[in-house]
PDB file of C-alpha atoms and ligand atoms in Angstrom:
ATOM      1  CA  MET A   1      11.829  40.498  48.020  1.00  0.00           C
ATOM      2  CA  LEU A   2      13.525  39.788  51.328  1.00  0.00           C
ATOM      3  CA  LEU A   3      11.644  41.109  54.301  1.00  0.00           C
ATOM      4  CA  LEU A   4      13.894  39.963  57.102  1.00  0.00           C
ATOM      5  CA  GLU A   5      17.577  39.056  56.928  1.00  0.00           C
ATOM      6  CA  VAL A   6      19.258  37.728  60.031  1.00  0.00           C
ATOM      7  CA  GLU A   7      22.985  37.089  59.767  1.00  0.00           C
ATOM      8  CA  ASN A   8      25.433  35.441  62.144  1.00  0.00           C
ATOM      9  CA  LEU A   9      23.369  36.362  65.177  1.00  0.00           C
ATOM     10  CA  ALA A  10      24.866  35.483  68.562  1.00  0.00           C
ATOM     11  CA  CYS A  11      23.363  36.133  71.960  1.00  0.00           C
ATOM     12  CA  THR A  12      24.551  35.493  75.502  1.00  0.00           C
ATOM     13  CA  TYR A  13      22.853  35.845  78.880  1.00  0.00           C
ATOM     14  CA  THR A  14      24.864  36.944  81.871  1.00  0.00           C
ATOM     15  CA  THR A  15      23.536  35.709  85.186  1.00  0.00           C
ATOM     16  CA  GLY A  16      24.699  35.592  88.788  1.00  0.00           C
ATOM     17  CA  GLY A  17      27.314  37.989  89.971  1.00  0.00           C
ATOM     18  CA  THR A  18      26.057  38.308  93.537  1.00  0.00           C
ATOM     19  CA  LEU A  19      28.159  38.393  96.692  1.00  0.00           C
ATOM     20  CA  GLY A  20      31.546  37.563  95.296  1.00  0.00           C
ATOM     21  CA  HIS A  21      30.367  35.086  92.676  1.00  0.00           C
ATOM     22  CA  ASN A  22      31.544  35.776  89.174  1.00  0.00           C
ATOM     23  CA  ASN A  23      29.001  36.421  86.452  1.00  0.00           C
ATOM     24  CA  ALA A  24      28.091  33.283  84.526  1.00  0.00           C
ATOM     25  CA  GLN A  25      27.799  33.604  80.768  1.00  0.00           C
ATOM     26  CA  ARG A  26      25.485  31.376  78.789  1.00  0.00           C
ATOM     27  CA  GLN A  27      25.568  31.539  75.036  1.00  0.00           C
ATOM     28  CA  VAL A  28      22.042  30.932  73.778  1.00  0.00           C
ATOM     29  CA  LEU A  29      22.301  31.775  70.076  1.00  0.00           C
ATOM     30  CA  ARG A  30      25.360  30.920  68.007  1.00  0.00           C
ATOM     31  CA  ASP A  31      25.795  32.184  64.497  1.00  0.00           C
ATOM     32  CA  VAL A  32      22.103  32.123  63.475  1.00  0.00           C
ATOM     33  CA  THR A  33      21.476  33.002  59.815  1.00  0.00           C
ATOM     34  CA  PHE A  34      18.161  32.922  57.939  1.00  0.00           C
ATOM     35  CA  SER A  35      15.912  35.129  55.868  1.00  0.00           C
ATOM     36  CA  VAL A  36      12.168  35.526  55.368  1.00  0.00           C
ATOM     37  CA  SER A  37      10.773  36.529  51.976  1.00  0.00           C
ATOM     38  CA  GLU A  38       7.760  38.798  51.794  1.00  0.00           C
ATOM     39  CA  GLY A  39       4.421  37.024  52.035  1.00  0.00           C
ATOM     40  CA  THR A  40       5.873  33.781  53.354  1.00  0.00           C
ATOM     41  CA  CYS A  41       5.920  31.941  56.644  1.00  0.00           C
ATOM     42  CA  PHE A  42       9.215  30.827  58.132  1.00  0.00           C
ATOM     43  CA  GLY A  43       9.005  28.287  60.935  1.00  0.00           C
ATOM     44  CA  ILE A  44      11.488  27.914  63.761  1.00  0.00           C
ATOM     45  CA  LEU A  45      11.251  24.510  65.358  1.00  0.00           C
ATOM     46  CA  GLY A  46      13.152  23.497  68.433  1.00  0.00           C
ATOM     47  CA  PRO A  47      12.826  21.923  71.853  1.00  0.00           C
ATOM     48  CA  SER A  48      12.312  23.948  74.996  1.00  0.00           C
ATOM     49  CA  GLY A  49      15.464  25.853  75.942  1.00  0.00           C
ATOM     50  CA  SER A  50      16.928  25.819  72.424  1.00  0.00           C
ATOM     51  CA  GLY A  51      16.827  29.633  72.189  1.00  0.00           C
ATOM     52  CA  LYS A  52      13.595  30.216  70.214  1.00  0.00           C
ATOM     53  CA  SER A  53      12.191  32.984  72.410  1.00  0.00           C
ATOM     54  CA  THR A  54      15.592  34.641  72.632  1.00  0.00           C
ATOM     55  CA  LEU A  55      15.733  34.739  68.837  1.00  0.00           C
ATOM     56  CA  ALA A  56      12.185  36.161  68.711  1.00  0.00           C
ATOM     57  CA  ARG A  57      13.079  38.844  71.249  1.00  0.00           C
ATOM     58  CA  CYS A  58      16.198  39.836  69.304  1.00  0.00           C
ATOM     59  CA  VAL A  59      14.242  40.203  66.045  1.00  0.00           C
ATOM     60  CA  ALA A  60      11.439  42.123  67.792  1.00  0.00           C
ATOM     61  CA  GLY A  61      13.968  44.519  69.314  1.00  0.00           C
ATOM     62  CA  LEU A  62      13.286  43.477  72.906  1.00  0.00           C
ATOM     63  CA  MET A  63      16.832  42.194  73.400  1.00  0.00           C
ATOM     64  CA  LYS A  64      20.279  43.115  72.161  1.00  0.00           C
ATOM     65  CA  PRO A  65      22.303  40.463  70.366  1.00  0.00           C
ATOM     66  CA  ASP A  66      26.092  40.298  71.020  1.00  0.00           C
ATOM     67  CA  SER A  67      26.975  40.247  67.358  1.00  0.00           C
ATOM     68  CA  GLY A  68      25.546  39.690  63.906  1.00  0.00           C
ATOM     69  CA  SER A  69      23.012  41.756  62.037  1.00  0.00           C
ATOM     70  CA  ILE A  70      19.253  42.110  61.524  1.00  0.00           C
ATOM     71  CA  ARG A  71      17.954  43.803  58.405  1.00  0.00           C
ATOM     72  CA  PHE A  72      14.283  44.587  57.737  1.00  0.00           C
ATOM     73  CA  LEU A  73      13.131  45.690  54.281  1.00  0.00           C
ATOM     74  CA  GLY A  74      16.752  46.471  53.452  1.00  0.00           C
ATOM     75  CA  THR A  75      17.269  48.728  56.482  1.00  0.00           C
ATOM     76  CA  MET A  76      19.701  47.762  59.209  1.00  0.00           C
ATOM     77  CA  LEU A  77      17.833  47.318  62.497  1.00  0.00           C
ATOM     78  CA  TRP A  78      20.894  45.995  64.276  1.00  0.00           C
ATOM     79  CA  PRO A  79      23.647  47.039  64.724  1.00  0.00           C
ATOM     80  CA  VAL A  80      22.721  50.710  64.794  1.00  0.00           C
ATOM     81  CA  ALA A  81      24.440  53.730  66.201  1.00  0.00           C
ATOM     82  CA  GLY A  82      22.606  54.759  69.360  1.00  0.00           C
ATOM     83  CA  ALA A  83      19.379  53.168  70.570  1.00  0.00           C
ATOM     84  CA  ARG A  84      17.395  50.900  68.257  1.00  0.00           C
ATOM     85  CA  LYS A  85      14.217  52.606  67.122  1.00  0.00           C
ATOM     86  CA  PRO A  86      10.959  50.692  67.522  1.00  0.00           C
ATOM     87  CA  GLU A  87       9.797  49.122  64.261  1.00  0.00           C
ATOM     88  CA  PRO A  88       5.973  49.043  64.397  1.00  0.00           C
ATOM     89  CA  ARG A  89       5.846  46.989  61.214  1.00  0.00           C
ATOM     90  CA  ILE A  90       7.174  44.056  63.268  1.00  0.00           C
ATOM     91  CA  GLN A  91       4.687  42.775  65.847  1.00  0.00           C
ATOM     92  CA  MET A  92       4.813  39.853  68.226  1.00  0.00           C
ATOM     93  CA  VAL A  93       2.279  37.485  69.775  1.00  0.00           C
ATOM     94  CA  PHE A  94       3.446  35.662  72.882  1.00  0.00           C
ATOM     95  CA  GLN A  95       2.566  32.261  74.281  1.00  0.00           C
ATOM     96  CA  ALA A  96       0.898  33.689  77.379  1.00  0.00           C
ATOM     97  CA  SER A  97      -1.199  36.345  75.732  1.00  0.00           C
ATOM     98  CA  SER A  98      -3.207  36.872  78.886  1.00  0.00           C
ATOM     99  CA  LEU A  99      -0.092  38.366  80.420  1.00  0.00           C
ATOM    100  CA  SER A 100       0.282  40.892  77.625  1.00  0.00           C
ATOM    101  CA  LEU A 101      -3.268  42.235  78.118  1.00  0.00           C
ATOM    102  CA  ASP A 102      -3.743  44.708  80.948  1.00  0.00           C
ATOM    103  CA  PRO A 103      -6.324  43.105  83.291  1.00  0.00           C
ATOM    104  CA  ARG A 104      -7.753  46.540  84.177  1.00  0.00           C
ATOM    105  CA  MET A 105      -8.343  47.587  80.598  1.00  0.00           C
ATOM    106  CA  ARG A 106     -11.369  46.765  78.484  1.00  0.00           C
ATOM    107  CA  ILE A 107     -10.547  44.544  75.508  1.00  0.00           C
ATOM    108  CA  GLY A 108     -11.527  47.289  73.044  1.00  0.00           C
ATOM    109  CA  ASP A 109      -9.090  49.739  74.648  1.00  0.00           C
ATOM    110  CA  SER A 110      -6.302  47.141  74.665  1.00  0.00           C
ATOM    111  CA  ILE A 111      -6.774  46.500  70.952  1.00  0.00           C
ATOM    112  CA  GLU A 112      -6.880  50.200  70.287  1.00  0.00           C
ATOM    113  CA  GLU A 113      -3.468  50.521  71.930  1.00  0.00           C
ATOM    114  CA  GLY A 114      -2.133  48.450  69.045  1.00  0.00           C
ATOM    115  CA  PHE A 115      -2.708  51.489  66.837  1.00  0.00           C
ATOM    116  CA  PHE A 116      -0.507  53.689  69.009  1.00  0.00           C
ATOM    117  CA  PRO A 117       2.416  53.975  66.556  1.00  0.00           C
ATOM    118  CA  PHE A 118      -0.063  55.062  63.877  1.00  0.00           C
ATOM    119  CA  ARG A 119      -2.289  57.297  65.993  1.00  0.00           C
ATOM    120  CA  HIS A 120      -1.603  60.314  63.792  1.00  0.00           C
ATOM    121  CA  SER A 121      -2.434  58.613  60.514  1.00  0.00           C
ATOM    122  CA  VAL A 122      -5.377  56.381  61.478  1.00  0.00           C
ATOM    123  CA  GLY A 123      -8.365  58.314  62.848  1.00  0.00           C
ATOM    124  CA  PRO A 124     -10.706  57.067  65.617  1.00  0.00           C
ATOM    125  CA  ARG A 125     -13.469  56.144  63.192  1.00  0.00           C
ATOM    126  CA  GLU A 126     -11.198  54.111  60.934  1.00  0.00           C
ATOM    127  CA  ARG A 127      -9.729  52.432  64.019  1.00  0.00           C
ATOM    128  CA  LYS A 128     -13.171  51.428  65.227  1.00  0.00           C
ATOM    129  CA  GLU A 129     -14.178  50.049  61.829  1.00  0.00           C
ATOM    130  CA  ARG A 130     -10.982  48.084  61.534  1.00  0.00           C
ATOM    131  CA  ILE A 131     -11.333  46.597  65.012  1.00  0.00           C
ATOM    132  CA  THR A 132     -14.926  45.531  64.299  1.00  0.00           C
ATOM    133  CA  ARG A 133     -13.837  43.923  61.040  1.00  0.00           C
ATOM    134  CA  LEU A 134     -10.924  42.104  62.676  1.00  0.00           C
ATOM    135  CA  CYS A 135     -13.249  40.795  65.385  1.00  0.00           C
ATOM    136  CA  SER A 136     -15.619  39.288  62.880  1.00  0.00           C
ATOM    137  CA  GLU A 137     -12.628  37.950  60.926  1.00  0.00           C
ATOM    138  CA  VAL A 138     -11.463  35.952  63.946  1.00  0.00           C
ATOM    139  CA  GLY A 139     -14.977  35.004  65.086  1.00  0.00           C
ATOM    140  CA  LEU A 140     -15.245  37.205  68.172  1.00  0.00           C
ATOM    141  CA  PRO A 141     -18.556  38.961  68.900  1.00  0.00           C
ATOM    142  CA  ASP A 142     -18.429  42.763  69.148  1.00  0.00           C
ATOM    143  CA  GLU A 143     -19.640  42.778  72.728  1.00  0.00           C
ATOM    144  CA  ILE A 144     -16.312  41.293  73.778  1.00  0.00           C
ATOM    145  CA  LEU A 145     -14.753  44.723  73.296  1.00  0.00           C
ATOM    146  CA  ARG A 146     -16.479  45.960  76.447  1.00  0.00           C
ATOM    147  CA  ARG A 147     -15.253  43.083  78.572  1.00  0.00           C
ATOM    148  CA  TYR A 148     -12.082  42.638  80.635  1.00  0.00           C
ATOM    149  CA  PRO A 149      -9.409  39.958  79.968  1.00  0.00           C
ATOM    150  CA  GLY A 150     -10.496  37.965  83.043  1.00  0.00           C
ATOM    151  CA  GLU A 151     -13.930  37.453  81.470  1.00  0.00           C
ATOM    152  CA  LEU A 152     -12.537  35.708  78.379  1.00  0.00           C
ATOM    153  CA  SER A 153     -11.400  32.148  77.723  1.00  0.00           C
ATOM    154  CA  GLY A 154      -7.773  31.430  76.851  1.00  0.00           C
ATOM    155  CA  GLY A 155      -8.634  30.955  73.186  1.00  0.00           C
ATOM    156  CA  GLN A 156     -10.578  34.233  73.077  1.00  0.00           C
ATOM    157  CA  ARG A 157      -7.699  36.083  74.733  1.00  0.00           C
ATOM    158  CA  GLN A 158      -5.250  34.645  72.218  1.00  0.00           C
ATOM    159  CA  ARG A 159      -7.504  35.851  69.387  1.00  0.00           C
ATOM    160  CA  VAL A 160      -7.575  39.285  70.978  1.00  0.00           C
ATOM    161  CA  ALA A 161      -3.758  39.286  71.125  1.00  0.00           C
ATOM    162  CA  ILE A 162      -3.655  38.378  67.425  1.00  0.00           C
ATOM    163  CA  ILE A 163      -6.132  41.143  66.500  1.00  0.00           C
ATOM    164  CA  ARG A 164      -4.156  43.624  68.586  1.00  0.00           C
ATOM    165  CA  SER A 165      -0.943  42.710  66.776  1.00  0.00           C
ATOM    166  CA  LEU A 166      -2.651  42.989  63.369  1.00  0.00           C
ATOM    167  CA  ALA A 167      -4.388  46.289  64.150  1.00  0.00           C
ATOM    168  CA  ALA A 168      -1.692  48.455  62.664  1.00  0.00           C
ATOM    169  CA  HIS A 169      -0.926  46.439  59.491  1.00  0.00           C
ATOM    170  CA  PRO A 170       2.410  44.884  60.422  1.00  0.00           C
ATOM    171  CA  ARG A 171       4.536  43.374  57.664  1.00  0.00           C
ATOM    172  CA  LEU A 172       6.019  40.715  59.930  1.00  0.00           C
ATOM    173  CA  LEU A 173       4.218  38.923  62.722  1.00  0.00           C
ATOM    174  CA  ILE A 174       6.353  36.943  65.151  1.00  0.00           C
ATOM    175  CA  LEU A 175       4.329  34.188  66.793  1.00  0.00           C
ATOM    176  CA  ASP A 176       6.152  32.659  69.750  1.00  0.00           C
ATOM    177  CA  GLU A 177       4.371  29.362  70.513  1.00  0.00           C
ATOM    178  CA  PRO A 178       1.003  31.094  70.095  1.00  0.00           C
ATOM    179  CA  THR A 179      -1.080  27.990  70.770  1.00  0.00           C
ATOM    180  CA  SER A 180       0.907  26.015  73.309  1.00  0.00           C
ATOM    181  CA  SER A 181      -1.102  27.235  76.315  1.00  0.00           C
ATOM    182  CA  LEU A 182      -4.404  26.202  74.712  1.00  0.00           C
ATOM    183  CA  ASP A 183      -6.365  22.964  74.535  1.00  0.00           C
ATOM    184  CA  PRO A 184      -6.072  20.891  71.318  1.00  0.00           C
ATOM    185  CA  VAL A 185      -9.416  22.019  69.832  1.00  0.00           C
ATOM    186  CA  THR A 186      -8.664  25.705  70.407  1.00  0.00           C
ATOM    187  CA  GLN A 187      -5.149  25.127  69.066  1.00  0.00           C
ATOM    188  CA  SER A 188      -6.462  23.934  65.746  1.00  0.00           C
ATOM    189  CA  ILE A 189      -8.978  26.813  65.562  1.00  0.00           C
ATOM    190  CA  ILE A 190      -6.182  29.357  66.118  1.00  0.00           C
ATOM    191  CA  LEU A 191      -3.950  27.570  63.631  1.00  0.00           C
ATOM    192  CA  SER A 192      -6.511  27.722  60.828  1.00  0.00           C
ATOM    193  CA  LEU A 193      -7.188  31.325  61.775  1.00  0.00           C
ATOM    194  CA  LEU A 194      -3.484  32.071  61.303  1.00  0.00           C
ATOM    195  CA  VAL A 195      -3.507  30.375  57.903  1.00  0.00           C
ATOM    196  CA  SER A 196      -6.378  32.560  56.712  1.00  0.00           C
ATOM    197  CA  LEU A 197      -5.040  35.795  58.226  1.00  0.00           C
ATOM    198  CA  HIS A 198      -1.639  35.121  56.664  1.00  0.00           C
ATOM    199  CA  LYS A 199      -3.295  34.802  53.261  1.00  0.00           C
ATOM    200  CA  GLU A 200      -5.758  37.646  53.593  1.00  0.00           C
ATOM    201  CA  PHE A 201      -3.521  40.285  55.150  1.00  0.00           C
ATOM    202  CA  ARG A 202      -0.406  39.161  53.277  1.00  0.00           C
ATOM    203  CA  VAL A 203       1.478  39.468  56.520  1.00  0.00           C
ATOM    204  CA  SER A 204       4.669  37.442  56.698  1.00  0.00           C
ATOM    205  CA  LEU A 205       5.047  35.150  59.675  1.00  0.00           C
ATOM    206  CA  LEU A 206       7.893  33.994  61.846  1.00  0.00           C
ATOM    207  CA  TYR A 207       6.218  31.023  63.469  1.00  0.00           C
ATOM    208  CA  ILE A 208       7.995  29.626  66.506  1.00  0.00           C
ATOM    209  CA  THR A 209       6.952  26.272  67.866  1.00  0.00           C
ATOM    210  CA  HIS A 210       8.061  22.896  69.196  1.00  0.00           C
ATOM    211  CA  ASP A 211       5.219  21.234  67.306  1.00  0.00           C
ATOM    212  CA  VAL A 212       6.279  19.794  63.936  1.00  0.00           C
ATOM    213  CA  ALA A 213       2.737  19.145  62.690  1.00  0.00           C
ATOM    214  CA  SER A 214       1.575  22.749  63.102  1.00  0.00           C
ATOM    215  CA  ALA A 215       4.757  24.070  61.466  1.00  0.00           C
ATOM    216  CA  GLU A 216       4.063  21.866  58.454  1.00  0.00           C
ATOM    217  CA  VAL A 217       0.540  23.263  58.158  1.00  0.00           C
ATOM    218  CA  LEU A 218       1.591  26.878  58.279  1.00  0.00           C
ATOM    219  CA  CYS A 219       5.152  27.213  56.999  1.00  0.00           C
ATOM    220  CA  ASP A 220       6.827  27.510  53.611  1.00  0.00           C
ATOM    221  CA  ARG A 221      10.265  26.866  55.059  1.00  0.00           C
ATOM    222  CA  ILE A 222      11.418  25.568  58.389  1.00  0.00           C
ATOM    223  CA  GLY A 223      14.599  26.089  60.394  1.00  0.00           C
ATOM    224  CA  ILE A 224      15.553  23.738  63.185  1.00  0.00           C
ATOM    225  CA  LEU A 225      17.056  25.385  66.249  1.00  0.00           C
ATOM    226  CA  ASP A 226      19.166  23.111  68.406  1.00  0.00           C
ATOM    227  CA  ASP A 227      21.104  24.560  71.318  1.00  0.00           C
ATOM    228  CA  GLY A 228      21.356  27.915  69.587  1.00  0.00           C
ATOM    229  CA  ILE A 229      22.410  26.535  66.208  1.00  0.00           C
ATOM    230  CA  LEU A 230      19.968  26.928  63.328  1.00  0.00           C
ATOM    231  CA  SER A 231      19.884  24.607  60.348  1.00  0.00           C
ATOM    232  CA  ILE A 232      17.480  25.323  57.530  1.00  0.00           C
ATOM    233  CA  GLU A 233      15.251  22.644  56.105  1.00  0.00           C
ATOM    234  CA  GLU A 234      13.426  23.441  52.920  1.00  0.00           C
ATOM    235  CA  THR A 235       9.794  22.429  53.129  1.00  0.00           C
ATOM    236  CA  VAL A 236       6.973  21.959  50.766  1.00  0.00           C
ATOM    237  CA  ARG A 237       3.541  22.855  52.048  1.00  0.00           C
ATOM    238  CA  PRO A 238       1.858  19.493  52.261  1.00  0.00           C
ATOM    239  CA  HIS A 239      -1.513  20.586  53.651  1.00  0.00           C
ATOM    240  CA  ARG A 240      -2.300  23.865  51.915  1.00  0.00           C
TER     241      ARG A 240
HETATM  242  P1  ADP B 301      13.024  28.464  74.166  1.00  0.00           P
HETATM  243  O1  ADP B 301      12.133  29.604  73.853  1.00  0.00           O
HETATM  244  O2  ADP B 301      13.480  27.692  72.959  1.00  0.00           O
HETATM  245  O3  ADP B 301      12.469  27.552  75.207  1.00  0.00           O
HETATM  246  P2  ADP B 301      14.689  30.476  75.420  1.00  0.00           P
HETATM  247  O4  ADP B 301      15.199  31.384  74.373  1.00  0.00           O
HETATM  248  O5  ADP B 301      13.569  30.937  76.261  1.00  0.00           O
HETATM  249  O6  ADP B 301      14.391  29.059  74.777  1.00  0.00           O
HETATM  250  O7  ADP B 301      15.885  30.112  76.400  1.00  0.00           O
HETATM  251  C1  ADP B 301      17.125  29.592  75.912  1.00  0.00           C
HETATM  252  C2  ADP B 301      18.074  29.409  77.101  1.00  0.00           C
HETATM  253  O8  ADP B 301      18.365  30.684  77.671  1.00  0.00           O
HETATM  254  C3  ADP B 301      17.507  28.555  78.221  1.00  0.00           C
HETATM  255  O9  ADP B 301      18.530  27.762  78.718  1.00  0.00           O
HETATM  256  C4  ADP B 301      17.079  29.566  79.248  1.00  0.00           C
HETATM  257  O10 ADP B 301      17.188  29.033  80.521  1.00  0.00           O
HETATM  258  C5  ADP B 301      18.060  30.705  79.042  1.00  0.00           C
HETATM  259  N1  ADP B 301      17.440  31.998  79.348  1.00  0.00           N
HETATM  260  C6  ADP B 301      16.284  32.495  78.805  1.00  0.00           C
HETATM  261  N2  ADP B 301      16.007  33.721  79.266  1.00  0.00           N
HETATM  262  C7  ADP B 301      17.005  34.020  80.132  1.00  0.00           C
HETATM  263  C8  ADP B 301      17.307  35.167  80.941  1.00  0.00           C
HETATM  264  N3  ADP B 301      16.509  36.243  80.934  1.00  0.00           N
HETATM  265  N4  ADP B 301      18.413  35.121  81.700  1.00  0.00           N
HETATM  266  C9  ADP B 301      19.230  34.040  81.682  1.00  0.00           C
HETATM  267  N5  ADP B 301      19.021  32.944  80.943  1.00  0.00           N
HETATM  268  C10 ADP B 301      17.923  32.918  80.173  1.00  0.00           C
HETATM  269 MG1   MG B 302      10.151  30.043  74.357  1.00  0.00          MG
END
C-alpha cells in the first residue's frame, strides 16, 4: 500500500523586496514526483542546496508548495481547502536536533511533548512506560530524562529527538540529515539504531542525506535530487 504520494511538486522562495528592490523568485523544487510504500525507506540524495530540506518541509506541512499534490494514506494533504491540518502520523527529525529541544525543559518533559496530539488517548502511565522502553531501545539510561539538553552529548540529543518523534507511533518519519552534525562513530551508531527502529516499529522512513553510503545501508529505493529535479534510482539493499 502507498503511504505517501508526492506528485509534480513545485516550490519557490521569494526573497528581497526591500526599499524599491523587486522580489526575487527562486524555484527550488521543480516537478518532484515519488511515492513511499508502507514499511519501506525511501532515500533522497542530493548535494547541499539541491532542495532536500525544502522537500522535507513541504511533506511535513511546514511549508506550502506552489503546485502539485501530497497524498498520505490516500487522503489529500495538499492542496486542501483552507488551512492544512497537522498530520501527527508524519514526524520529522532535523539535522540540528539540539535546536528542536527546549533548553529549559527536562528531557523527559520534551519527549512527553511528542505525545501531545494523542494526549486524550494515551494516559500518563502508558506514556511513561513507553518513554522508558524507547530509552532502553536506543541505549539511553533512564536518568537522562531528568537532565537538560545542555547536559547531553550531540549523539544523546539526537537519540532523544528520535525517541520524541517516535513517541506517538508515527507512520512516516522524515529524517533530514539526522547524522550530519555528529562524529563518524556516533553517526554509525545512530544509523544502525535507525535500521533497527525501522524494522521493529514498522515505521516508514523518508531518509534525506548527502551521504551515498548511509543511504545504501538504510534505503529500499533512492531518489537523486539535483537542483530541484528528482530522478528515481531503484536500489537493492546490499547491506541488510
Ligand atoms: P538542501 O537541504 O538540499 O541543502 P534547501 O532546501 O535547504 O537545500 O535549499 C534549497 C535552496 O533554497 C538553496 O539555494 C537555499 O539557499 C534556498 N533556500 C532555502 N531556504 C530558503 C528560505 N527560507 N528563503 C529563501 N531561500 C531559501
Ligand atoms: Mg538541508
